[in-house]
Short mmCIF file of C-alpha atoms in Angstrom, two decimals:
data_model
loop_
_atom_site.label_atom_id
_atom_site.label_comp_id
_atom_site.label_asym_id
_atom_site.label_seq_id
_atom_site.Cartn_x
_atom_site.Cartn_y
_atom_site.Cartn_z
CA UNK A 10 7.25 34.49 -56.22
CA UNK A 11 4.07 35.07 -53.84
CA UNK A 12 4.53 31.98 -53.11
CA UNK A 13 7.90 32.06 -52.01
CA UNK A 14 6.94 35.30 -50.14
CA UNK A 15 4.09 33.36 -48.02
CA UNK A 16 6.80 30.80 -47.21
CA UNK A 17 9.42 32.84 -45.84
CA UNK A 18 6.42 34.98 -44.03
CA UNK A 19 5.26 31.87 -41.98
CA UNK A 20 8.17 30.43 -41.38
CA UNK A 21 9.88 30.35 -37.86
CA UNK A 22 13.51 29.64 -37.79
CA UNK A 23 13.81 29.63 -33.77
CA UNK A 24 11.25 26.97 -33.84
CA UNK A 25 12.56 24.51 -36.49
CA UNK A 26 16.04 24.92 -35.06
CA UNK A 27 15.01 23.82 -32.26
CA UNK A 28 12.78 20.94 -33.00
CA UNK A 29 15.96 19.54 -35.23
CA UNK A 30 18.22 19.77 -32.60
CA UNK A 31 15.60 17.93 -30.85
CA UNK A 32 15.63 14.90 -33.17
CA UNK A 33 19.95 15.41 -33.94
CA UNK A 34 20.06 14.47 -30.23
CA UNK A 35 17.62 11.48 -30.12
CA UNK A 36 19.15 9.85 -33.30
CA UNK A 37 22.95 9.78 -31.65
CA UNK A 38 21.74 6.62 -29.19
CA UNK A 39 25.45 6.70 -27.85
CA UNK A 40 25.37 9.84 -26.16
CA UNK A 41 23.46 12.95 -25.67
CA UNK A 42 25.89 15.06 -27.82
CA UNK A 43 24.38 17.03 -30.35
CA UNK A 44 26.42 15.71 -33.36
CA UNK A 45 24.12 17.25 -36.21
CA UNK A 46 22.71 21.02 -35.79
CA UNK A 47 20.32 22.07 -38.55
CA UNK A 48 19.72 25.88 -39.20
CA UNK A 49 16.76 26.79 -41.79
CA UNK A 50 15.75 30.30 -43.03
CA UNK A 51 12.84 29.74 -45.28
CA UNK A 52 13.89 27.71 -48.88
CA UNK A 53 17.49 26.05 -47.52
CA UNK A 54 18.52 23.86 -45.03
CA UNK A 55 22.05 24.35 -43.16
CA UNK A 56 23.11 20.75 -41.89
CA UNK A 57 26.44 21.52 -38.97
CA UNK A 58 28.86 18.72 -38.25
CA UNK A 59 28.88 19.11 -34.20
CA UNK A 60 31.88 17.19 -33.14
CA UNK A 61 34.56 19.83 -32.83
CA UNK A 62 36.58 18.42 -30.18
CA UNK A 63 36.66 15.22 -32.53
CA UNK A 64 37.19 17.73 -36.00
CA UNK A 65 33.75 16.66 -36.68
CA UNK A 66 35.31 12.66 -37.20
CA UNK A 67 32.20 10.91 -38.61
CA UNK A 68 30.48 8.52 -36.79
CA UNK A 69 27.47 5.82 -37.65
CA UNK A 70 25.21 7.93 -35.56
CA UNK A 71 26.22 11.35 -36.93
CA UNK A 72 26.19 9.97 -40.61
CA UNK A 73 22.63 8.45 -39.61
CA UNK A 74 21.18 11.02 -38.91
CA UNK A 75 22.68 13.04 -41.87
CA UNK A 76 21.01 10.41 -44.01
CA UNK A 77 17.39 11.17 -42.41
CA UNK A 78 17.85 14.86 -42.86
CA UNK A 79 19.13 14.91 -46.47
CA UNK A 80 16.50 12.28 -47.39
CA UNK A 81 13.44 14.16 -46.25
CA UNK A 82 14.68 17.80 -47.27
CA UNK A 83 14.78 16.01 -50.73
CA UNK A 84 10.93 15.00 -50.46
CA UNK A 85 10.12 18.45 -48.98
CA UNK A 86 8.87 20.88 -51.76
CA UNK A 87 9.76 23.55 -49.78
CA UNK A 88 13.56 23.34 -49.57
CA UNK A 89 15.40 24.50 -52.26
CA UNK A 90 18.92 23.81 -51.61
CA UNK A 91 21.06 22.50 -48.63
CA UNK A 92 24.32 23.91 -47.14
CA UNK A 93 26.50 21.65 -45.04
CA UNK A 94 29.50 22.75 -42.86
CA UNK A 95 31.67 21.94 -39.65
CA UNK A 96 31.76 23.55 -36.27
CA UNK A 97 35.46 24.25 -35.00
CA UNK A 98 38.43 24.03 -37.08
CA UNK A 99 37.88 21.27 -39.23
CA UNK A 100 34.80 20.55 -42.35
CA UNK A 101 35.37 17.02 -41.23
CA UNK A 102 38.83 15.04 -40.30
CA UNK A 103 37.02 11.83 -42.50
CA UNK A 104 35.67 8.82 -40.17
CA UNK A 105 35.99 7.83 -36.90
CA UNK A 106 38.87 5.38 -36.82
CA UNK A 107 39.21 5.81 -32.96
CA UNK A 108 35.66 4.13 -33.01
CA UNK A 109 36.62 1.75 -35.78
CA UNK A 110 39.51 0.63 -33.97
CA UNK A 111 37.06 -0.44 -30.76
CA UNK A 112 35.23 -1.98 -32.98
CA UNK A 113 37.75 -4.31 -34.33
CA UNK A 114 39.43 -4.82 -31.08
CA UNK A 115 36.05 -6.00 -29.11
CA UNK A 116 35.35 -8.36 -32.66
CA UNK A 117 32.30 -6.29 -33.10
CA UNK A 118 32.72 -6.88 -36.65
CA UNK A 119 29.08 -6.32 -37.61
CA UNK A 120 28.92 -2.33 -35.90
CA UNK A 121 32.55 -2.13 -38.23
CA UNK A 122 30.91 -3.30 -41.40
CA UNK A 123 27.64 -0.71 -40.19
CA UNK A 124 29.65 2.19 -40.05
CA UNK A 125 31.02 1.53 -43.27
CA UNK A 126 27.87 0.69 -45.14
CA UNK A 127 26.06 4.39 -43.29
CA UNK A 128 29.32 6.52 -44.86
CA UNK A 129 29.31 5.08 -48.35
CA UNK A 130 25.48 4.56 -48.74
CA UNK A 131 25.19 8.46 -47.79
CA UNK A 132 27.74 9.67 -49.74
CA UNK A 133 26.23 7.96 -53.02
CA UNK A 134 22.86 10.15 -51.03
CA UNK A 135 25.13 13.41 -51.82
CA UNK A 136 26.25 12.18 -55.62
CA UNK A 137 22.44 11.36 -56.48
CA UNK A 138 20.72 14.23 -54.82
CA UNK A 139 17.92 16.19 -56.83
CA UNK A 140 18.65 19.16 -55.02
CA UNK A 141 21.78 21.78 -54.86
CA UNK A 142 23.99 20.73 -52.22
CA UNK A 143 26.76 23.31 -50.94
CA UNK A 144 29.64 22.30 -48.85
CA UNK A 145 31.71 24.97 -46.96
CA UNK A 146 35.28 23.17 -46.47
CA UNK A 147 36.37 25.13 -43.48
CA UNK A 148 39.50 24.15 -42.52
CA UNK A 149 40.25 20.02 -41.93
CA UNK A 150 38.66 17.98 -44.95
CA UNK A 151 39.86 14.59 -45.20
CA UNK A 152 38.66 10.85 -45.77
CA UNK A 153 35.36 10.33 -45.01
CA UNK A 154 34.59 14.41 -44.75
CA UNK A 155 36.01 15.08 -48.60
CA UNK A 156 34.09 12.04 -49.23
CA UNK A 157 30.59 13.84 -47.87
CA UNK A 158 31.26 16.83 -49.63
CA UNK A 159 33.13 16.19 -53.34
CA UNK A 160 30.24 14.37 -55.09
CA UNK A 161 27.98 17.49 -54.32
CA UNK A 162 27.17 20.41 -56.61
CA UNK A 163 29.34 23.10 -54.84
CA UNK A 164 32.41 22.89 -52.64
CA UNK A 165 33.72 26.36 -51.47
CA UNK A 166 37.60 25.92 -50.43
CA UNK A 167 38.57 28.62 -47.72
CA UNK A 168 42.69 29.96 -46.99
CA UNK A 169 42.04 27.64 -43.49
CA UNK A 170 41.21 24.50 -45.71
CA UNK A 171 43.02 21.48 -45.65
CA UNK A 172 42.44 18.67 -48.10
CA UNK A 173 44.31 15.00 -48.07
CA UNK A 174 43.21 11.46 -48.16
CA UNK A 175 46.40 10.26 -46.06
CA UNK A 176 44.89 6.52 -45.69
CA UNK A 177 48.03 5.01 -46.64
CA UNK A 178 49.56 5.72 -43.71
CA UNK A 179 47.80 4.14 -40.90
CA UNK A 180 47.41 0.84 -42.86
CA UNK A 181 44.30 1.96 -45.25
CA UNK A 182 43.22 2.58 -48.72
CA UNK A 183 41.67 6.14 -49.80
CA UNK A 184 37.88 5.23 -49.80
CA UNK A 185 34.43 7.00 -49.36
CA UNK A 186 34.23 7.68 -52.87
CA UNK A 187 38.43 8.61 -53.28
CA UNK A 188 38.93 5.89 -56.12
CA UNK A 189 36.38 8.14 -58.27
CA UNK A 190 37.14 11.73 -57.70
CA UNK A 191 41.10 11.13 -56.93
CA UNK A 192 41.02 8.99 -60.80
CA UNK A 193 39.70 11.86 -62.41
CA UNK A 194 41.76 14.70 -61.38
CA UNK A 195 44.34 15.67 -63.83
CA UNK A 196 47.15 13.71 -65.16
CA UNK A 197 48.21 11.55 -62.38
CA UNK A 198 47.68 13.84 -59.60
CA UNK A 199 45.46 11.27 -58.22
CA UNK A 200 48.10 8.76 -57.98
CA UNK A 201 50.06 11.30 -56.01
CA UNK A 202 48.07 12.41 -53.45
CA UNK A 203 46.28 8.65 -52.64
CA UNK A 204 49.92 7.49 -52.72
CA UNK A 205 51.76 9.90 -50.30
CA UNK A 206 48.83 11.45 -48.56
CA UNK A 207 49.95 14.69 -48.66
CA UNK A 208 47.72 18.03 -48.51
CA UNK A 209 46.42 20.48 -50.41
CA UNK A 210 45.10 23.59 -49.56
CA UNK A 211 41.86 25.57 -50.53
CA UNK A 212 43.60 27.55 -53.44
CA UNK A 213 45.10 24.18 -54.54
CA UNK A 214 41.76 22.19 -54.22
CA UNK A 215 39.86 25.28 -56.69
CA UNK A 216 42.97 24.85 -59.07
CA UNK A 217 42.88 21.10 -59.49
CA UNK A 218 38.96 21.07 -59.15
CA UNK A 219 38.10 18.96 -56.07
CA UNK A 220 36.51 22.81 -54.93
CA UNK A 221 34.44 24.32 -57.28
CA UNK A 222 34.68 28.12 -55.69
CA UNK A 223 37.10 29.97 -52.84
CA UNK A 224 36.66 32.20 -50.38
CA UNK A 225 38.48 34.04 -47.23
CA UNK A 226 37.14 32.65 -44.18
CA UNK A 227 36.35 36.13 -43.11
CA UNK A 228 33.99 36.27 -46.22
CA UNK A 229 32.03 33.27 -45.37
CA UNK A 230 29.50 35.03 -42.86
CA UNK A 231 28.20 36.85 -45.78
CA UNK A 232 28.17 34.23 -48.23
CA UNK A 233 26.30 31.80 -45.69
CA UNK A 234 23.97 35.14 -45.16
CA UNK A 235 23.68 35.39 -49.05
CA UNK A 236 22.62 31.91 -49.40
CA UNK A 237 20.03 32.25 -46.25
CA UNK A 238 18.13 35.55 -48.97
CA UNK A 239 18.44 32.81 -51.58
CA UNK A 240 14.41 31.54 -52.20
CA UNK A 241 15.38 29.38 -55.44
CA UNK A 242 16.04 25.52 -56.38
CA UNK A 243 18.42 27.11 -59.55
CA UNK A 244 21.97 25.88 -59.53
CA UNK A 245 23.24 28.56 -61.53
CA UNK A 246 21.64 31.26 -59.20
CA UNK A 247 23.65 29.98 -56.35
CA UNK A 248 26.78 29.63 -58.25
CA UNK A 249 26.08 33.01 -59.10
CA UNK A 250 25.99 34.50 -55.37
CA UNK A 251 29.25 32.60 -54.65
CA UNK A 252 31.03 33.70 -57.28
CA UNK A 253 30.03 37.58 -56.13
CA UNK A 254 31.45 36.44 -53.13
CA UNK A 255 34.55 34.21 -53.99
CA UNK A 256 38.23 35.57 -53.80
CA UNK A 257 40.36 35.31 -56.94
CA UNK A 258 43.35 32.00 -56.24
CA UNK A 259 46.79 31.78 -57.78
CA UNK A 260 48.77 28.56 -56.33
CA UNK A 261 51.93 29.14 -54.34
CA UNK A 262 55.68 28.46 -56.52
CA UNK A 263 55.82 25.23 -54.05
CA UNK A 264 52.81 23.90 -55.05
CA UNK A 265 52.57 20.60 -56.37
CA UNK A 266 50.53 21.57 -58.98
CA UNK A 267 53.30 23.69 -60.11
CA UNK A 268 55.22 20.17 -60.60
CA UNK A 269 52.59 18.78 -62.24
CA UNK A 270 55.67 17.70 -65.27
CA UNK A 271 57.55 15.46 -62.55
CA UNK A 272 54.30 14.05 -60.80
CA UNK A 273 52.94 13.03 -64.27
CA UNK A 274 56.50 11.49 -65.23
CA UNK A 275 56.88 9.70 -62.08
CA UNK A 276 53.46 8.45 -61.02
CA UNK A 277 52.19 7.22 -64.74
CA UNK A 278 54.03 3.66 -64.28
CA UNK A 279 52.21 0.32 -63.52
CA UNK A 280 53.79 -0.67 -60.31
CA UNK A 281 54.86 1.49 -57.23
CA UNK A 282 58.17 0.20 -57.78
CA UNK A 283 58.11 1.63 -60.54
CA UNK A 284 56.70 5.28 -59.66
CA UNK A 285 59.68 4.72 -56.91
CA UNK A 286 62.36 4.08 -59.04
CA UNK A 287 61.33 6.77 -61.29
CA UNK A 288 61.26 9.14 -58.14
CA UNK A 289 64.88 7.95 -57.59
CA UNK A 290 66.43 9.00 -61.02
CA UNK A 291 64.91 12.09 -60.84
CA UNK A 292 66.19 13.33 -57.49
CA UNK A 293 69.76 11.62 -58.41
CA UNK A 294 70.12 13.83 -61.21
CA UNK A 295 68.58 17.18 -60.11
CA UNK A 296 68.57 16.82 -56.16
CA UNK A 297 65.15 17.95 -55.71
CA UNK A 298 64.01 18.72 -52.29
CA UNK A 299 60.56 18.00 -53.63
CA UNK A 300 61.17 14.23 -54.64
CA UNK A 301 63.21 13.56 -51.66
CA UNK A 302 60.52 14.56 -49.70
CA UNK A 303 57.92 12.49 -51.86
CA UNK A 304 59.84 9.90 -51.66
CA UNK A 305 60.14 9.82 -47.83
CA UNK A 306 56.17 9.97 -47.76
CA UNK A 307 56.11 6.54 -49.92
CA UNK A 308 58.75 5.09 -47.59
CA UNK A 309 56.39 5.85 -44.31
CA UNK A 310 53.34 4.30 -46.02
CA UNK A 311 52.43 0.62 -45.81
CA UNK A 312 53.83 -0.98 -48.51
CA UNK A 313 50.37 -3.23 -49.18
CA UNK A 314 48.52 -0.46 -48.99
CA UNK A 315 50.48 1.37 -51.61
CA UNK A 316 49.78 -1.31 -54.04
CA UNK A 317 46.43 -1.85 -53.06
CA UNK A 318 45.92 1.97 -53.43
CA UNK A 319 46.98 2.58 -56.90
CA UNK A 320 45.39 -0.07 -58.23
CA UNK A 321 42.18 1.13 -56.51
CA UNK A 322 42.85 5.19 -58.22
CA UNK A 323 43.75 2.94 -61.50
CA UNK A 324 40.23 0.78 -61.62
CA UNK A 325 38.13 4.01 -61.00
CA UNK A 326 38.87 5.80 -63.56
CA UNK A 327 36.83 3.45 -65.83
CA UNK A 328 33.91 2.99 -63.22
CA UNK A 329 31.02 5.11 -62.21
CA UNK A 330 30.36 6.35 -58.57
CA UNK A 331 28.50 3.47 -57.62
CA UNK A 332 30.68 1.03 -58.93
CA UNK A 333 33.66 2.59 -56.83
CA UNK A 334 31.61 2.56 -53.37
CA UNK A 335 30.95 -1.30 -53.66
CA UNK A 336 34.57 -1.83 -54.53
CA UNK A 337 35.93 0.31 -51.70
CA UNK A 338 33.92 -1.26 -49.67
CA UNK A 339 34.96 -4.52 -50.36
CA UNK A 340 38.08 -3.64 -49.75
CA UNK A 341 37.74 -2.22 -46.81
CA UNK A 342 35.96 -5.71 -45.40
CA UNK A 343 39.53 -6.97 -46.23
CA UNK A 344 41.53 -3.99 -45.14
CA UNK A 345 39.65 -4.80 -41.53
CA UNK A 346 39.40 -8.35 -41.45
CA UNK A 347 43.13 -8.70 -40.52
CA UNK A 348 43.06 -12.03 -42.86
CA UNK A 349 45.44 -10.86 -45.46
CA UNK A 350 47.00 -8.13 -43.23
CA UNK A 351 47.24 -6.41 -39.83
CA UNK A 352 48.36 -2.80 -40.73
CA UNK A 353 45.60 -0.98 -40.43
CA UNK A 354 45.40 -2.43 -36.68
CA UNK A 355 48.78 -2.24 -35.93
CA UNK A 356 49.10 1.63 -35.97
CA UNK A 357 46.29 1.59 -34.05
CA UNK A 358 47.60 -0.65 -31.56
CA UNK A 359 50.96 1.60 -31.96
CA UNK A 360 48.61 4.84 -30.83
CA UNK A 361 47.09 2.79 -27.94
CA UNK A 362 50.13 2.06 -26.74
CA UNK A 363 51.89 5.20 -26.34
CA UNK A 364 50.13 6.05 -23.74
CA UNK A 365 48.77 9.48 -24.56
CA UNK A 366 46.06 11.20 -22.76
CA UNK A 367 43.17 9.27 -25.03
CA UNK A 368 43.76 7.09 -28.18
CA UNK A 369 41.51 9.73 -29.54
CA UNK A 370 43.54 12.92 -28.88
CA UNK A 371 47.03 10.91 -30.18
CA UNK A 372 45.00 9.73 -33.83
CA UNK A 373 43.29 13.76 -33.97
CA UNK A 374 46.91 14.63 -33.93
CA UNK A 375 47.89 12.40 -36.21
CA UNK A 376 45.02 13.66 -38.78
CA UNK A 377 46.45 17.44 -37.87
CA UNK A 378 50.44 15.90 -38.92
CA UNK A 379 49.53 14.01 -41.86
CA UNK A 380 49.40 10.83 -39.89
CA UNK A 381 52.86 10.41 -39.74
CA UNK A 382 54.25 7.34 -39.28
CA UNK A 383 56.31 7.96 -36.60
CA UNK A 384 53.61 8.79 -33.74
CA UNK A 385 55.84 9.89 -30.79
CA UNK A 386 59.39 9.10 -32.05
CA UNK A 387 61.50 6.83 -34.20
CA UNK A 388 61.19 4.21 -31.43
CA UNK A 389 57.21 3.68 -32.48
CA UNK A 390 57.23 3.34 -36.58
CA UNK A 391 54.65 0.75 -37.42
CA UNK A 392 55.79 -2.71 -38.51
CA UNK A 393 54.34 -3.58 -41.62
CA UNK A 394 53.41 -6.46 -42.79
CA UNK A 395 54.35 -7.22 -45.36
CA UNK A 396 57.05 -5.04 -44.26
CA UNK A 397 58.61 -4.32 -48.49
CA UNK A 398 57.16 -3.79 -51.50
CA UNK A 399 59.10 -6.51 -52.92
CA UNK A 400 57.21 -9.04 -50.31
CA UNK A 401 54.43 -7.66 -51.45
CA UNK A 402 52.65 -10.34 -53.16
CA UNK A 403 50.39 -10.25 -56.65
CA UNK A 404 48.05 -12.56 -54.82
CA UNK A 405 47.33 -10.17 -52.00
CA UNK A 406 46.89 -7.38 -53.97
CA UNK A 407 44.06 -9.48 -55.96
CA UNK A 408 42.58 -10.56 -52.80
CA UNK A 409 41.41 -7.17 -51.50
CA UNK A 410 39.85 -6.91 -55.12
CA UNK A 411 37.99 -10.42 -54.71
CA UNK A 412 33.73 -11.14 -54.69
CA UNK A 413 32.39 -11.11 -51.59
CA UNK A 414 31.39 -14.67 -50.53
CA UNK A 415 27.84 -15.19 -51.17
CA UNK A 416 26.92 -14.91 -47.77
CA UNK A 417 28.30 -11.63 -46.86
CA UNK A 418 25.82 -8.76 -48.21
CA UNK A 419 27.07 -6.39 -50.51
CA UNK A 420 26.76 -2.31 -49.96
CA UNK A 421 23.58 -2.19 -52.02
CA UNK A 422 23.30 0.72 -53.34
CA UNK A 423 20.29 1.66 -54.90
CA UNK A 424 21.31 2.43 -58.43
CA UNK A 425 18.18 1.56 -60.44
CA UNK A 426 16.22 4.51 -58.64
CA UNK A 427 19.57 6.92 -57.67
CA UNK A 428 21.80 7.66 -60.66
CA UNK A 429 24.43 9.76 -59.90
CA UNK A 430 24.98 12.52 -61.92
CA UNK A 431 29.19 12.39 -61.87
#
C-alpha cells in the first residue's frame, strides 16, 4: 500500500495526457486527427476512441495505435487495469468499411488485407490480456467495436447502448471475433442475431451476457471516477465497484429474449431454408408481427452471406478464440476478393452512387438504421448475387471456408505465447 501511495503521489496526469496525445497523433500517419486519447490517474489507463463524427468506425491507424498502448500498459508494472470507451454517441460503429471500400475500389488489396490483420490480431490482444480490461459500451457497439470490447473482462451496457453485428446486410459475414461469442450465447440466439442483424440494447446485452454489468449513462461519471480511486490489479475488486454502481435490468415484453421458445424452434435447423420455412409456419398459424418482421430482415440480407454466416456461428461453437479469428479472416479474404461474389461491393457501390453528401455520412446512417437494404428507396435494393438462396451453391459456401493458398500468409496469431482465457 505505501507503495501504491508513492505512485499516485508522483504521478502527473496533465503531463502523461498530454505526452499520449502526443504519440495518438503521430501514430495516425493519415491525418493529424487525434483518433486515440489516453487519460491515466495513477494505477489505470483510460484508452478514448476519438472519431465521433465517424461513431468511432475503426481504422488501421486507430487500431494501431490501440495495439501499442495495450501492449506496453501490459509490460508496465505500474498499471493495474485499463478502461476503454468512445467519444460521442457511439462505443464504436465496428470498422471502417467507408475506408475498406477505397481500398477495394483503388485494388489496394494489400492496405485491405492490413486493416483486417490490425482488428483481429488486437482483438485476440483484448482476449489474452494479463490485465483487467473494462469496456464502457456507450451507445453504438457493433462489428468491429463489440469485437474490441466482448473478449475483455468487463463490459458495462448503458440505457443509450446499442448492440448488433448487422454484416449480413451489406454483403458480409459477422467477424472480429462474432463466430465465437455469437456461438456461445444461449440456445440459438446467435443464429438470430448474425442472421437478421438486428439490435439489442444494454439491458438485453446484460440479460443474454455479451455485457457483464449495466448502468444509466448518467451514472457513468461516477463509476469512471470510482475506477480512477481504484489502486489494484484485482478483478473482483473492480467488479465490486461496478456492481455498487450498476442499475438493476428487467428486459422489455418485446424483447427477443422474451421469444427465446420461437427463436430456438426456428433457428436450430441445418440450412437457412430451413430456419425460413420454419419462420413461415409459424407466422401462418399465429400471425406474429414478430416473425413477419424476422422474416423481412432474412429477405433484405444477401442470400450467400446468410449461408456463409450460419455456418460460420455453427463452426465456432466447437473452436477456441484463435481458431475463429483465422477462420474469419479467411473468409473475409474471400468475402473481399470479389472471386466468388460481389455483394459486399455492390452495396457499396449502391451508397456511392446515391449521391449523398459523402459515402461516409450515407454508410454512418446506414450503421444508425440497421443497414437497411434499401438505402434511399425501393429504387436502390442491392442486387445480389447470387440473388436466391436456392442459387446458392454448396460449393460456394465451402469456398469461403477453403486453406489459404500457400502463398498468401495467414493471420498469425501468436497462440503458443497468448492463450486466451475464453
Amino acid at each position: 500500500m505505501q507503495r501504491a501511495r508513492s505512485l499516485l503521489t508522483r504521478f502527473n496526469p496533465i503531463a502523461y495526457r498530454y505526452r499520449y496525445r502526443c504519440q495518438s497523433r503521430t501514430l495516425c500517419s493519415s491525418s493529424n486527427e487525434e483518433v486515440v486519447v489516453v487519460e491515466g490517474n495513477g494505477y489505470s489507463r483510460m484508452a478514448i476512441l476519438n472519431r465521433p463524427t465517424a461513431l468511432n468506425a475503426l481504422n488501421t491507424s486507430m487500431v494501431a495505435t490501440l495495439t501499442k498502448l495495450y501492449r506496453a500498459w501490459e509490460d508496465n508494472p505500474d498499471v493495474g487495469f485499463v478502461t476503454i470507451k468512445g467519444s460521442g454517441r457511439a462505443f464504436a460503429a465496428g470498422g471502417d468499411i467507408v475506408a475498406i471500400y477505397h481500398f477495394i475500389n483503388r485494388a489496394n488489396m494489400e492496405a485491405c488485407k492490413e486493416f483486417f490483420r490490425t482488428i483481429y490480431r488486437f482483438i485476440y490482444v483484448i482476449g489474452t490480456y494479463m490485465k483487467p480490461h473494462i469496456a464502457l459500451l456507450n451507445g453504438i457497439t457493433m462489428g468491429g467495436g463489440a469485437g474490441i470490447s466482448i473478449p475483455g473482462t468487463f463490459r458495462v451496457a448503458t440505457d443509450k447502448t446499442i448492440f448488433a453485428t448487422p454484416e449480413v446486410l451489406i454483403g458480409f459475414h459477422p467477424d472480429a471475433g462474432a463466430s465465437f461469442y455469437l456461438s456461445h450465447l444461449p440456445g440459438h440466439l446467435g443464429e438470430y442475431l448474425a442472421l437478421t442483424g438486428e439490435k439489442l440494447n444494454g439491458v438485453e446485452m446484460v440479460t443474454c451476457g455479451l455485457a457483464t454489468h449495466y448502468s444509466l449513462t448518467a451514472r457513468l461519471p461516477l463509476i469512471e471516477e470510482q475506477l480512477g480511486k481504484l489502486v489494484t490489479d484485482d478483478p473482483s475488486v473492480i467488479e465490486t465497484t461496478l456492481e455498487q454502481y450498476g442499475d438493476l435490468v428487467h428486459s422489455d415484453s418485446s424483447s427477443v429474449l422474451q421469444r427465446i421458445e420461437i427463436v430456438d424452434k426456428c433457428f436450430c435447423h441445418d440450412t437457412v431454408e430451413e430456419i425460413v420455412d420454419s419462420l413461415e409456419r409459424v407466422a401462418s398459424e399465429t400471425n406474429d408481427a414478430w416473425c413477419i418482421s424476422t422474416l423481412n430482415r432474412l429477405k433484405e440480407a444477401s442470400p450467400l452471406s446468410l449461408k456463409v454466416s450460419l455456418r460460420s456461428i455453427r463452426e465456432g461453437r466447437f473452436q477456441t478464440l484463435d481458431q475463429c479469428l483465422s477462420r474469419e479472416y479467411h473468409m473475409t479474404l474471400q468475402a473481399t476478393s470479389k472471386q466468388i461474389s460481389g455483394d459486399f461491393c455492390e452495396v457499396m457501390n449502391i451508397a456511392s452512387s446515391t449521391n449523398p453528401t459523402s459515402l461516409k455520412d450515407e454508410v454512418s446512417r446506414w450503421f444508425i438504421n440497421g443497414i437497411r437494404s434499401r438505402v434511399v428507396d425501393k429504387d436502390f435494393a442491392p442486387k445480389w448475387d447470387p440473388p436466391t438462396l436456392e442459387k446458392v451453391s454448396q460449393d460456394m459456401v465451402d469456398q469461403y471456408f477453403s486453406p489459404l493458398s500457400e502463398f498468401e500468409p495467414g493471420l498469425g496469431l501468436p497462440t503458443k505465447v497468448r492463450e486466451a482465457f475464453l
